[in-house]
Coordinates of N, CA and C in Angstrom, one line a residue:
X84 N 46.8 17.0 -31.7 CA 45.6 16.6 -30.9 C 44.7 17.7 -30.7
X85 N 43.1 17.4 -30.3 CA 42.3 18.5 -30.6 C 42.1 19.7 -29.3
X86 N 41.9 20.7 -29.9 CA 42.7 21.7 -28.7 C 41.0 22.0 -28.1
X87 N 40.1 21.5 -29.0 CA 38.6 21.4 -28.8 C 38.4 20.6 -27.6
X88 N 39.0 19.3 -27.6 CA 39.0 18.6 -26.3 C 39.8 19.1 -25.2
X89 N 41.0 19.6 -25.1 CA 41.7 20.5 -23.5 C 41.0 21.4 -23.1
X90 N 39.7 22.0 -23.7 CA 38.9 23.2 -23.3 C 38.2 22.7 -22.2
X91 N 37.7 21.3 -22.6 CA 37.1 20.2 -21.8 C 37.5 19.1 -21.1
X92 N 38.7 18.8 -21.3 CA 38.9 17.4 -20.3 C 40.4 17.6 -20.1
X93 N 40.7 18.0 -19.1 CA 42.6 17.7 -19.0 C 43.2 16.2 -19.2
X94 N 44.5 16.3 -18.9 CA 45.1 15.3 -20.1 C 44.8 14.0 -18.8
X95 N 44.1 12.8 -19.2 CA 43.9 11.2 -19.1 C 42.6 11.7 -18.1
X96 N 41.9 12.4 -18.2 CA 40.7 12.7 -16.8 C 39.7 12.2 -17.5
X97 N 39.0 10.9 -16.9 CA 37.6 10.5 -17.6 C 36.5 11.5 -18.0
X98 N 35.4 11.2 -19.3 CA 34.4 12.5 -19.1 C 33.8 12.0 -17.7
X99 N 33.1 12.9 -17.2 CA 32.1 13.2 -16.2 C 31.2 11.5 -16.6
X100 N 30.4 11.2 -16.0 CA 29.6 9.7 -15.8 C 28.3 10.1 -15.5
X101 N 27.3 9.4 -16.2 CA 26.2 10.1 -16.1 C 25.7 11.3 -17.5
X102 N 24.5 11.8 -16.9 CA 24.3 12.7 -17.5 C 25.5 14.3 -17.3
X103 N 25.6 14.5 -18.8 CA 26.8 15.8 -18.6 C 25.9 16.7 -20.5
X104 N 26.5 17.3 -20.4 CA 26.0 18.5 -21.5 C 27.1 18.4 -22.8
X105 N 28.1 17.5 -22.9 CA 29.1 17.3 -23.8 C 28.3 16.9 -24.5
X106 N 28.3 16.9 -26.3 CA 28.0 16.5 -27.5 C 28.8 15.6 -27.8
X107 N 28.3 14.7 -28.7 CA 29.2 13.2 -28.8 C 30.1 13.0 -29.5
X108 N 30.3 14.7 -30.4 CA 31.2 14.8 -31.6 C 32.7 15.1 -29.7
X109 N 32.3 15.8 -29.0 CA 33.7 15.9 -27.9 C 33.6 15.0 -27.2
X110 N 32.9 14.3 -27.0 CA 32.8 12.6 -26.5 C 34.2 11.8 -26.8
X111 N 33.8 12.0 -28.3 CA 34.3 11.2 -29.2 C 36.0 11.7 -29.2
X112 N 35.8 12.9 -29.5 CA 37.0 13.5 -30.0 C 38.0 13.2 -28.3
X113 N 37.7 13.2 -27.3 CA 38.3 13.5 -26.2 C 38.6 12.0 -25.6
X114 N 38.0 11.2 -26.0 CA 38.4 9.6 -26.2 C 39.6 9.2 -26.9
X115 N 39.6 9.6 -28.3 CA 40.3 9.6 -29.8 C 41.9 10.4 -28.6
X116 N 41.4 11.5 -28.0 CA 42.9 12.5 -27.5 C 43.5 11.6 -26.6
X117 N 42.6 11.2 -25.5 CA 43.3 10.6 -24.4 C 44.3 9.6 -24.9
X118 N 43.5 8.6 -25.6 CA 44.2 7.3 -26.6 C 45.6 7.4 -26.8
X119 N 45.6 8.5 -27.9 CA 46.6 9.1 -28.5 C 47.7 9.4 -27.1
X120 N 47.7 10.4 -26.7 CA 48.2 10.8 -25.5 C 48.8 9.5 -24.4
X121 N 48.2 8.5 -24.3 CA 48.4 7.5 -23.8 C 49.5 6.9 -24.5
X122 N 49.2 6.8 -26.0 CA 50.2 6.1 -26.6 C 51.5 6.6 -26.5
X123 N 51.4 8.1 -26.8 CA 52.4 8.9 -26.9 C 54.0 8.2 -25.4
X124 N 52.9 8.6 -24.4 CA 53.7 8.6 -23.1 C 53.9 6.8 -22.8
X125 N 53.2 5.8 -23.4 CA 53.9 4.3 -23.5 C 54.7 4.4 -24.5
X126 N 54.9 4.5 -25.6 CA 56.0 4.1 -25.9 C 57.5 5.3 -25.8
X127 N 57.0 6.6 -25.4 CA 58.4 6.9 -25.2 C 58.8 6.6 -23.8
X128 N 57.9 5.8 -22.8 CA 58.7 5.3 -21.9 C 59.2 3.7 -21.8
X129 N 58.8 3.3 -22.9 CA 59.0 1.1 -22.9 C 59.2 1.4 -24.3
X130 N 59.1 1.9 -25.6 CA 59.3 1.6 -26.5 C 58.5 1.0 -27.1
X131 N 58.3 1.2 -28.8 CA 57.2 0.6 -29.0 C 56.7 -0.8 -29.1
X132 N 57.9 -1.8 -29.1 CA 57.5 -3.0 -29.1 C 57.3 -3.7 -28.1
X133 N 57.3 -3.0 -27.0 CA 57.2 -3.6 -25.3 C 55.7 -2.9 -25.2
X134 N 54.9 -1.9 -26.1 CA 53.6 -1.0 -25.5 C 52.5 -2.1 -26.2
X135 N 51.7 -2.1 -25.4 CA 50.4 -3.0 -25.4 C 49.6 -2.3 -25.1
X136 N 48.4 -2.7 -26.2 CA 47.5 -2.2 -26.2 C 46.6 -1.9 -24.5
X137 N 46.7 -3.2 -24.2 CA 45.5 -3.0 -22.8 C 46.5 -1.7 -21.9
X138 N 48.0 -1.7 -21.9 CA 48.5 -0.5 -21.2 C 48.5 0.7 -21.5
X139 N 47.9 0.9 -23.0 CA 47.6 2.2 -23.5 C 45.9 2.3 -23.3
X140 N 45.1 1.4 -23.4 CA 43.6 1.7 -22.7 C 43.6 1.8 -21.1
X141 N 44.2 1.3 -20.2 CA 44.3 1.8 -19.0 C 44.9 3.1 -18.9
X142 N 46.1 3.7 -19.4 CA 46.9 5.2 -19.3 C 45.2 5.7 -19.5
X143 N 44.8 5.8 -20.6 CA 43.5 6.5 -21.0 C 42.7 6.6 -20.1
X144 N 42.3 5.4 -19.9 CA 41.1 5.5 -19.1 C 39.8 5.3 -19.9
X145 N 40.1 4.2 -20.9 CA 38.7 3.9 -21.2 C 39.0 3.0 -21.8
X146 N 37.5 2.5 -22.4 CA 37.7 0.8 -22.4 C 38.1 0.0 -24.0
X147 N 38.4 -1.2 -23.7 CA 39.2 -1.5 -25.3 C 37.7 -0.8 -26.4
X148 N 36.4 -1.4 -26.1 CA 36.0 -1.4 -27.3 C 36.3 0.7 -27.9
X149 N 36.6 1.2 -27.2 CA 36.7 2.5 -27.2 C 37.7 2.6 -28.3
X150 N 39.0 2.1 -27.7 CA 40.3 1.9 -28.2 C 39.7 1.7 -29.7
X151 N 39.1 -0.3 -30.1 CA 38.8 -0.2 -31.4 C 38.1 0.3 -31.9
X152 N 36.9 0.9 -31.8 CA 36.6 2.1 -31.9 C 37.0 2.9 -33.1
X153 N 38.6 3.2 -32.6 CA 39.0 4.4 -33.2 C 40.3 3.8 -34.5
X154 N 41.0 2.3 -33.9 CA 41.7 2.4 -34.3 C 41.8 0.2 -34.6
X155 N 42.0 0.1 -35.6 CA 42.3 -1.6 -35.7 C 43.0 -2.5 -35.1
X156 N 44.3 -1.4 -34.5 CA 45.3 -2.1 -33.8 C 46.3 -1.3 -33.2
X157 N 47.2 -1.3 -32.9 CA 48.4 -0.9 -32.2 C 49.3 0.2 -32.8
X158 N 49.5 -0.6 -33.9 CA 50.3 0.0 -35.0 C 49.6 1.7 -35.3
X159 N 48.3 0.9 -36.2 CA 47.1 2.0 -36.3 C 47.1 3.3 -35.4
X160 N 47.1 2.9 -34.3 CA 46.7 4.1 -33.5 C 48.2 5.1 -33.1
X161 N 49.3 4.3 -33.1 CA 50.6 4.9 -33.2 C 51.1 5.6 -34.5
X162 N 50.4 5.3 -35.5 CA 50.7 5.7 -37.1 C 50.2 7.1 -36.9
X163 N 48.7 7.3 -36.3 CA 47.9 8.2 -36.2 C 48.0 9.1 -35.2
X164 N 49.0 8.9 -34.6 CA 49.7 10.0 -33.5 C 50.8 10.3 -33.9
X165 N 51.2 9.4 -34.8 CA 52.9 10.4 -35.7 C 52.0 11.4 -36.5
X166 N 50.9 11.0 -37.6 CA 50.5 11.7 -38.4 C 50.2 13.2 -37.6
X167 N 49.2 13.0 -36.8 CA 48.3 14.2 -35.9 C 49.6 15.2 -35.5
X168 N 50.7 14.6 -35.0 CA 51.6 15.1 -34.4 C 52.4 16.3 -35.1
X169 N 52.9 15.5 -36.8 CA 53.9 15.8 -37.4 C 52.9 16.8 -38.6
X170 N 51.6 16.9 -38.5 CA 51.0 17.5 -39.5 C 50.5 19.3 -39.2
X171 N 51.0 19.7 -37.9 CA 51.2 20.4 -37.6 C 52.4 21.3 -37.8
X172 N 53.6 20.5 -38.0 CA 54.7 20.8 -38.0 C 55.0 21.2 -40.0
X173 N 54.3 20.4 -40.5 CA 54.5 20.1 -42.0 C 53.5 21.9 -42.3
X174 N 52.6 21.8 -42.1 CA 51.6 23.4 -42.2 C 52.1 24.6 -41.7
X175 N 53.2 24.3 -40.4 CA 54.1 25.8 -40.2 C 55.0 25.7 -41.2
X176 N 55.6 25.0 -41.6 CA 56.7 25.3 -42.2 C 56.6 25.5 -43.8
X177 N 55.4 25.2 -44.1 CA 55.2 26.0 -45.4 C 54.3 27.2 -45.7
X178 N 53.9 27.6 -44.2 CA 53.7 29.1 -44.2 C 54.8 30.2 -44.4
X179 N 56.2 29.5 -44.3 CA 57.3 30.6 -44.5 C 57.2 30.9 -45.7
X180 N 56.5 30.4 -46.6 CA 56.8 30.8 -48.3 C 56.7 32.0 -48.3
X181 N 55.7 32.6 -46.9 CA 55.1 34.1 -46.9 C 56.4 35.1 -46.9
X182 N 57.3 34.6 -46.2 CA 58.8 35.5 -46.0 C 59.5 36.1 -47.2
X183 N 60.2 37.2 -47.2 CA 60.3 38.5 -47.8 C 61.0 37.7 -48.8
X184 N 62.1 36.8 -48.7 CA 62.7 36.3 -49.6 C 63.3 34.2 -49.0
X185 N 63.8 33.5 -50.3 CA 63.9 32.7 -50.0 C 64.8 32.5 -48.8
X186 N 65.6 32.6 -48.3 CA 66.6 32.9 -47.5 C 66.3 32.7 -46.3
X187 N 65.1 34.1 -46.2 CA 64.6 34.1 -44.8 C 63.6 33.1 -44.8
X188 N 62.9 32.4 -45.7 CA 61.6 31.2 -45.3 C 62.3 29.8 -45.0
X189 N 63.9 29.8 -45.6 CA 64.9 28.6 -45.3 C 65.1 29.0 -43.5
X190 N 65.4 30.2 -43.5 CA 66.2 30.8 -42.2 C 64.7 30.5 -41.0
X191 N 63.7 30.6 -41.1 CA 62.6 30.4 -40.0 C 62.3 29.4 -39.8
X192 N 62.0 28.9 -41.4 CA 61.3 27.3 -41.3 C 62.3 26.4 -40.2
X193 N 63.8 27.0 -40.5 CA 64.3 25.7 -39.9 C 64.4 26.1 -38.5
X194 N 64.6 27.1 -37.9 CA 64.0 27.7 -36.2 C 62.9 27.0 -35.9
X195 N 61.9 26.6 -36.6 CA 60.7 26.5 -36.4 C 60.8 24.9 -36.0
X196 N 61.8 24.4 -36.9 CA 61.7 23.0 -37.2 C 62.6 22.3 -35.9
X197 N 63.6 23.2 -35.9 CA 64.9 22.4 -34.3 C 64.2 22.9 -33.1
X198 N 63.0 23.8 -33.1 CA 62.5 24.1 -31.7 C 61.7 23.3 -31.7
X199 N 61.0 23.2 -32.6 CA 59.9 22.1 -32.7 C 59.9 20.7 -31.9
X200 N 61.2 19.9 -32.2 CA 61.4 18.9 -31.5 C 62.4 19.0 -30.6
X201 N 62.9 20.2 -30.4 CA 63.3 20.5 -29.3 C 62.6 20.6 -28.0
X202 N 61.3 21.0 -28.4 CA 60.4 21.3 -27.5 C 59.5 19.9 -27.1
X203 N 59.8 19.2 -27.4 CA 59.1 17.3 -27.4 C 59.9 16.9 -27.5
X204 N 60.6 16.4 -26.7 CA 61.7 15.6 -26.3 C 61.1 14.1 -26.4
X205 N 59.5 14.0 -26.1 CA 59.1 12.4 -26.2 C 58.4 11.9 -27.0
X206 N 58.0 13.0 -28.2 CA 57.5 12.7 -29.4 C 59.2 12.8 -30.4
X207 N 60.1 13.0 -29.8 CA 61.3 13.2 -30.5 C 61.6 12.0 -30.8
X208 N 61.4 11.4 -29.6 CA 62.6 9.8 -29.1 C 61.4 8.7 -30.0
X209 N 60.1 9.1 -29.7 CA 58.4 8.2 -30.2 C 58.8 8.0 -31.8
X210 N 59.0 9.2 -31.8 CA 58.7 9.1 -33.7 C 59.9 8.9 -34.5
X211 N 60.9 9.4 -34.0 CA 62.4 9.1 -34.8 C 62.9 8.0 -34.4
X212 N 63.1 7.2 -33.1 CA 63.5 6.4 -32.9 C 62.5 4.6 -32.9
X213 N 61.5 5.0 -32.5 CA 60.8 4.0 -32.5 C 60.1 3.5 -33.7
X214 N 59.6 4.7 -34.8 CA 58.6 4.8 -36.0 C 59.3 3.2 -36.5
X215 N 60.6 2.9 -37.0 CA 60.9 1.8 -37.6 C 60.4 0.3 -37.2
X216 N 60.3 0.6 -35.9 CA 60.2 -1.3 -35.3 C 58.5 -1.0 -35.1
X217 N 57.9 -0.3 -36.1 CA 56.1 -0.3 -36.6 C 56.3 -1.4 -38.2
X218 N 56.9 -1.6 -38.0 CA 57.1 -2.6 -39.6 C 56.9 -1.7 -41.2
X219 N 56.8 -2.5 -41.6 CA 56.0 -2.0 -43.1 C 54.9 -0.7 -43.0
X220 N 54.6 -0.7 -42.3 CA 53.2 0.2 -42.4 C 54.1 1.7 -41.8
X221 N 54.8 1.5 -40.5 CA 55.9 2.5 -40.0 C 56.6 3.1 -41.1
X222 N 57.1 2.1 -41.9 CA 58.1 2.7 -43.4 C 57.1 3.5 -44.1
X223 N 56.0 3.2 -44.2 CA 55.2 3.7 -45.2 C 55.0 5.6 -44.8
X224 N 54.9 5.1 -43.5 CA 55.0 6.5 -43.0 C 55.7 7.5 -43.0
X225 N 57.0 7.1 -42.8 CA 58.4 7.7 -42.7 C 58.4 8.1 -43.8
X226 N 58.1 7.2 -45.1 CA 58.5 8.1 -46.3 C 57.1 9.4 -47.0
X227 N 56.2 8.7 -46.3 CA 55.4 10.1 -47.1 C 55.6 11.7 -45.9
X228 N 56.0 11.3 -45.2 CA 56.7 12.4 -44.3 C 57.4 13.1 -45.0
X229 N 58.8 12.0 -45.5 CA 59.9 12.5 -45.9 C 59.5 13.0 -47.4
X230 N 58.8 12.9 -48.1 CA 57.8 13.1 -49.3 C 57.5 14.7 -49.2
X231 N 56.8 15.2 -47.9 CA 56.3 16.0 -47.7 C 57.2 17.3 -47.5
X232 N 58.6 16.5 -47.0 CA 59.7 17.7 -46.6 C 60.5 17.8 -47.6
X233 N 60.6 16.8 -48.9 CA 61.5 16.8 -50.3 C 60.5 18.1 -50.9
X234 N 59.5 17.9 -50.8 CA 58.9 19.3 -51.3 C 58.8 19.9 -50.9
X235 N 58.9 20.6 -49.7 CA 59.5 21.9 -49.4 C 61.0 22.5 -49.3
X236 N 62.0 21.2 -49.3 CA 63.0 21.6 -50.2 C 63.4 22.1 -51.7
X237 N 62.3 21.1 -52.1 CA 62.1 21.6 -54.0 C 61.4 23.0 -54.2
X238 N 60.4 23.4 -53.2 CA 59.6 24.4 -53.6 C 60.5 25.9 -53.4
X239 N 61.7 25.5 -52.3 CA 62.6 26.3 -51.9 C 63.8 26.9 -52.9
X240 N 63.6 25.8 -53.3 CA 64.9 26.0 -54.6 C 64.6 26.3 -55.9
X241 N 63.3 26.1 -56.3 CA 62.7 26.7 -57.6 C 62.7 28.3 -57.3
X242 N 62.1 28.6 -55.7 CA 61.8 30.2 -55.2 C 63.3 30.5 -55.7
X243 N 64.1 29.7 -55.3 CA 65.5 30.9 -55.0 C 66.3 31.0 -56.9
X244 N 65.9 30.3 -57.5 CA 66.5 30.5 -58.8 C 65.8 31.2 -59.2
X245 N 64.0 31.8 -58.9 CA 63.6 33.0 -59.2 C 64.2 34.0 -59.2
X246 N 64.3 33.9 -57.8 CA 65.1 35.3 -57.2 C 66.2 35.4 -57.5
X247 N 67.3 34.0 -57.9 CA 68.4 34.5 -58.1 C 68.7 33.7 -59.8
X248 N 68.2 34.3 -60.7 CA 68.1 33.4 -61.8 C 69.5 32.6 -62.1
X249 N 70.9 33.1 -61.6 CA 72.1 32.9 -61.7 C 72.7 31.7 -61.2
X250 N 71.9 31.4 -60.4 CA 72.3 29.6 -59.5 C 71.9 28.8 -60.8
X251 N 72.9 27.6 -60.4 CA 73.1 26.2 -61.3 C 71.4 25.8 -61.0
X252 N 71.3 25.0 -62.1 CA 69.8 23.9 -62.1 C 70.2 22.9 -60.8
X253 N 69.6 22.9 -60.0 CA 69.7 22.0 -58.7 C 69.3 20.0 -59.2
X254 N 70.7 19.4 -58.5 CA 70.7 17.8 -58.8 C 69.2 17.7 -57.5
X255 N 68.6 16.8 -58.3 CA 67.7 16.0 -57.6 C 67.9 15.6 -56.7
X256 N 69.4 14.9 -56.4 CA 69.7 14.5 -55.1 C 69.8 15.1 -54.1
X257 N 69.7 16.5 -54.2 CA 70.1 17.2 -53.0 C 68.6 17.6 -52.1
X258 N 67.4 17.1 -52.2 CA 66.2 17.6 -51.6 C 66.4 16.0 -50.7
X259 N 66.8 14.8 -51.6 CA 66.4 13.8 -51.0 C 67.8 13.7 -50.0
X260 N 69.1 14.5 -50.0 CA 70.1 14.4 -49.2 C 69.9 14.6 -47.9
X261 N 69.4 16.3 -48.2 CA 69.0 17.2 -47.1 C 67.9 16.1 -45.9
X262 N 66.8 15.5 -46.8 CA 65.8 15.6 -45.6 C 66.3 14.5 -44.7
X263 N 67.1 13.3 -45.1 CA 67.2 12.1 -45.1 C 68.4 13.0 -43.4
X264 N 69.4 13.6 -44.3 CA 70.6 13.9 -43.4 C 70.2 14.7 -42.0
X265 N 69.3 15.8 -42.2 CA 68.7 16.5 -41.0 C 67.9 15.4 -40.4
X266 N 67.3 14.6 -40.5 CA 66.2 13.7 -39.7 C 67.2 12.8 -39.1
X267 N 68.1 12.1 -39.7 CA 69.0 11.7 -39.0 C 69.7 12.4 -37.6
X268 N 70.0 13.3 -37.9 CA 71.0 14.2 -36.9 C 70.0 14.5 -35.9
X269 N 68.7 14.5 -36.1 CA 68.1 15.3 -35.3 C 67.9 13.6 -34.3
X270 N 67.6 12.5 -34.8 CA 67.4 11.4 -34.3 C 68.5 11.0 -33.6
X271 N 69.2 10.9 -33.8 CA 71.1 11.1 -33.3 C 70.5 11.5 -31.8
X272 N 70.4 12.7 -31.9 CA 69.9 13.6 -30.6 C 68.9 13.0 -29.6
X273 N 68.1 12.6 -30.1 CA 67.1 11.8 -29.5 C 67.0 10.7 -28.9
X274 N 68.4 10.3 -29.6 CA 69.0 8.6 -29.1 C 69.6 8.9 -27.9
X275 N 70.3 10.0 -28.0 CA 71.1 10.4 -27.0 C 70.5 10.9 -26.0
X276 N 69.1 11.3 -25.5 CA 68.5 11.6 -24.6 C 68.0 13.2 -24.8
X277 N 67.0 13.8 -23.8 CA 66.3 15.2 -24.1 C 67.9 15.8 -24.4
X278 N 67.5 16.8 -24.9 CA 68.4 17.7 -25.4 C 67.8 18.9 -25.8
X279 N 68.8 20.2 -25.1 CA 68.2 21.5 -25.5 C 69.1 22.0 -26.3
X280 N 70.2 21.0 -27.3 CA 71.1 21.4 -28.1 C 70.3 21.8 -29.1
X281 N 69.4 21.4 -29.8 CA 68.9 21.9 -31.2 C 68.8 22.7 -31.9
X282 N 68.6 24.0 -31.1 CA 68.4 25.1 -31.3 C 70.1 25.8 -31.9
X283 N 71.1 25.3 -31.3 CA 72.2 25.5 -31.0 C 73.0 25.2 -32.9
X284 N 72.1 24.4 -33.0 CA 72.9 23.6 -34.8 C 72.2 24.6 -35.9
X285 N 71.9 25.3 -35.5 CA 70.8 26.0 -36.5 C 71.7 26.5 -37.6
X286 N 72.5 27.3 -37.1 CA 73.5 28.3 -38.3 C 74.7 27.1 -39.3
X287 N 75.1 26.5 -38.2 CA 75.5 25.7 -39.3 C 74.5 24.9 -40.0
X288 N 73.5 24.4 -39.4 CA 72.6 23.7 -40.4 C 72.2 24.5 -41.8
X289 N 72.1 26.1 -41.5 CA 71.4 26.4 -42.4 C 72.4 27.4 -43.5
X290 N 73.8 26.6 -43.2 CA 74.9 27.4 -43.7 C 75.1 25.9 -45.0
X291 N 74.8 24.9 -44.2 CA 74.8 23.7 -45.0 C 74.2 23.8 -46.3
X292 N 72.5 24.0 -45.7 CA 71.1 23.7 -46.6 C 71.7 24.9 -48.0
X293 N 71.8 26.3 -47.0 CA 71.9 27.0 -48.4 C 72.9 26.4 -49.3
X294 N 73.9 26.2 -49.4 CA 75.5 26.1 -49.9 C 74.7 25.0 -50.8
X295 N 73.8 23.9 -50.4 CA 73.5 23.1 -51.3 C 72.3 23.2 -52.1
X296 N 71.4 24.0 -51.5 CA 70.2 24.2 -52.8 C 70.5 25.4 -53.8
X297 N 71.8 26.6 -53.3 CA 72.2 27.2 -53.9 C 73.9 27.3 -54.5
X298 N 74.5 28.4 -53.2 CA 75.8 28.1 -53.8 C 76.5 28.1 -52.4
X299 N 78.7 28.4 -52.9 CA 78.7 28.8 -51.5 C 78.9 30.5 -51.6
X300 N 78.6 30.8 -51.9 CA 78.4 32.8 -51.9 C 77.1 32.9 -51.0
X301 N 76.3 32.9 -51.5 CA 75.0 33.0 -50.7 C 74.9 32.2 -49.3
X302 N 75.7 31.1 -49.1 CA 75.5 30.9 -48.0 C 76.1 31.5 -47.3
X303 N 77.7 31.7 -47.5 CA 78.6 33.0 -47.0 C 78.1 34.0 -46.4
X304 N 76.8 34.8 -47.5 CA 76.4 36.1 -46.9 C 75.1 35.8 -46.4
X305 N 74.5 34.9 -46.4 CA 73.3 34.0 -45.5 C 73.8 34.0 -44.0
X306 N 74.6 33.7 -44.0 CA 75.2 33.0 -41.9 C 76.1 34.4 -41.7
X307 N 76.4 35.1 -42.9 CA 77.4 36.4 -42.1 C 78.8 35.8 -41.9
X308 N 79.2 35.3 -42.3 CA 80.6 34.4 -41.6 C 81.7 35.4 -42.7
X309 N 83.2 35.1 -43.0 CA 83.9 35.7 -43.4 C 84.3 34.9 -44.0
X310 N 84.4 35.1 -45.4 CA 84.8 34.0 -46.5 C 86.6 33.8 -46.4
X311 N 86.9 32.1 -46.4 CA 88.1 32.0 -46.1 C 88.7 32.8 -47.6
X312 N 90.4 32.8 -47.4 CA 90.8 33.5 -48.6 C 90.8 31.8 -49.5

């Protein structure tokens, strides 16, 4: 959401009424945030098929034509707050390519990634748990997500056969294994209520990832652990 509009309006506060000095591009934009924001906090407290629209234009504080406005319907405007949300998340994590070697851009991205929803506990429970009962259009979503994270698994594993020319040709299944099985586990969590476990799964998570985009030697001396005999 736009960090242009918190400079100006804290979170559900109407603009000012009347004449005010705001341009209609933060008008606009600060309408579009509350929305969002509103939606956010209905459905991780009723779920998404119990949230209604007029209860998400009240949270806001502004009026339906506002709402369509921005968005067709229900769905629409919940689609557009997983996207806003999760496109943030998709842009850190492929800044790690920057790190010294593959290992360590596996080793941050995924810090980045279990704090990340560790740190949103209600975009955790919104988007992992609820995204499905959005129908067809929800699925559509879920997968070009999941789309987005198969390729940063693939881009990961082409890096490391650079670096390590000696690893096997990686099975195709294993990008689509990974994303499917971490999103899961992380949703597990989310079912189960806030949790400040996530952070906690990291080493084995990322004792897992290596061992399968590479081998198990490198994960061995990846996590530091002491190889059984």
């Amino acid at each position: 959401m736009s960090s242009d509009v918190n400079a100006h309006v804290s979170r559900f506060e109407p603009l000012p009424r009347g004449r005010h000095k705001l341009s209609p591009k933060v008008v606009l934009a600060s309408q579009r945030d509350r929305i969002l924001r509103a939606m956010l906090d209905c459905v991780a407290a009723r779920g998404y098929s119990r949230t209604t629209v007029p209860e998400v234009v009240a949270a806001a504080r502004v009026s339906r034509n506002a709402f369509y406005g921005f968005f067709s319907d229900k769905t629409a405007c919940f689609l557009a707050l997983c996207d806003d949300l999760s496109a943030g998340l998709i842009e850190d994590l492929f800044r790690q390519d920057t790190a010294p070697d593959w290992v360590g851009a596996l080793r941050s991205g995924l810090e980045i990634y279990l704090r990340w929803w560790q740190e949103r506990p209600a975009f955790s429970r919104t988007y992992l748990v609820e995204l499905p009962f959005a129908g067809p259009r929800g699925v559509e979503q879920r997968e070009r997500q999941y789309a987005n994270f198969r390729g940063l698994f693939e881009q990961l594993a082409h890096r490391a056969r650079r670096e390590q020319p000696d690893l096997p040709p990686l099975s195709p299944l294993v990008p689509r294994l990974l994303v499917v099985a971490t999103t899961e586990l992380i949703a597990e969590e989310a079912r189960a209520g806030p949790s400040d476990r996530l952070t906690e799964l990291q080493d084995d998570l990322l004792f897992t990832m290596i061992k399968l985009l590479a081998d198990d030697a490198t994960a061995w001396t990846a996590v530091g652990r002491v190889r059984s005999p």
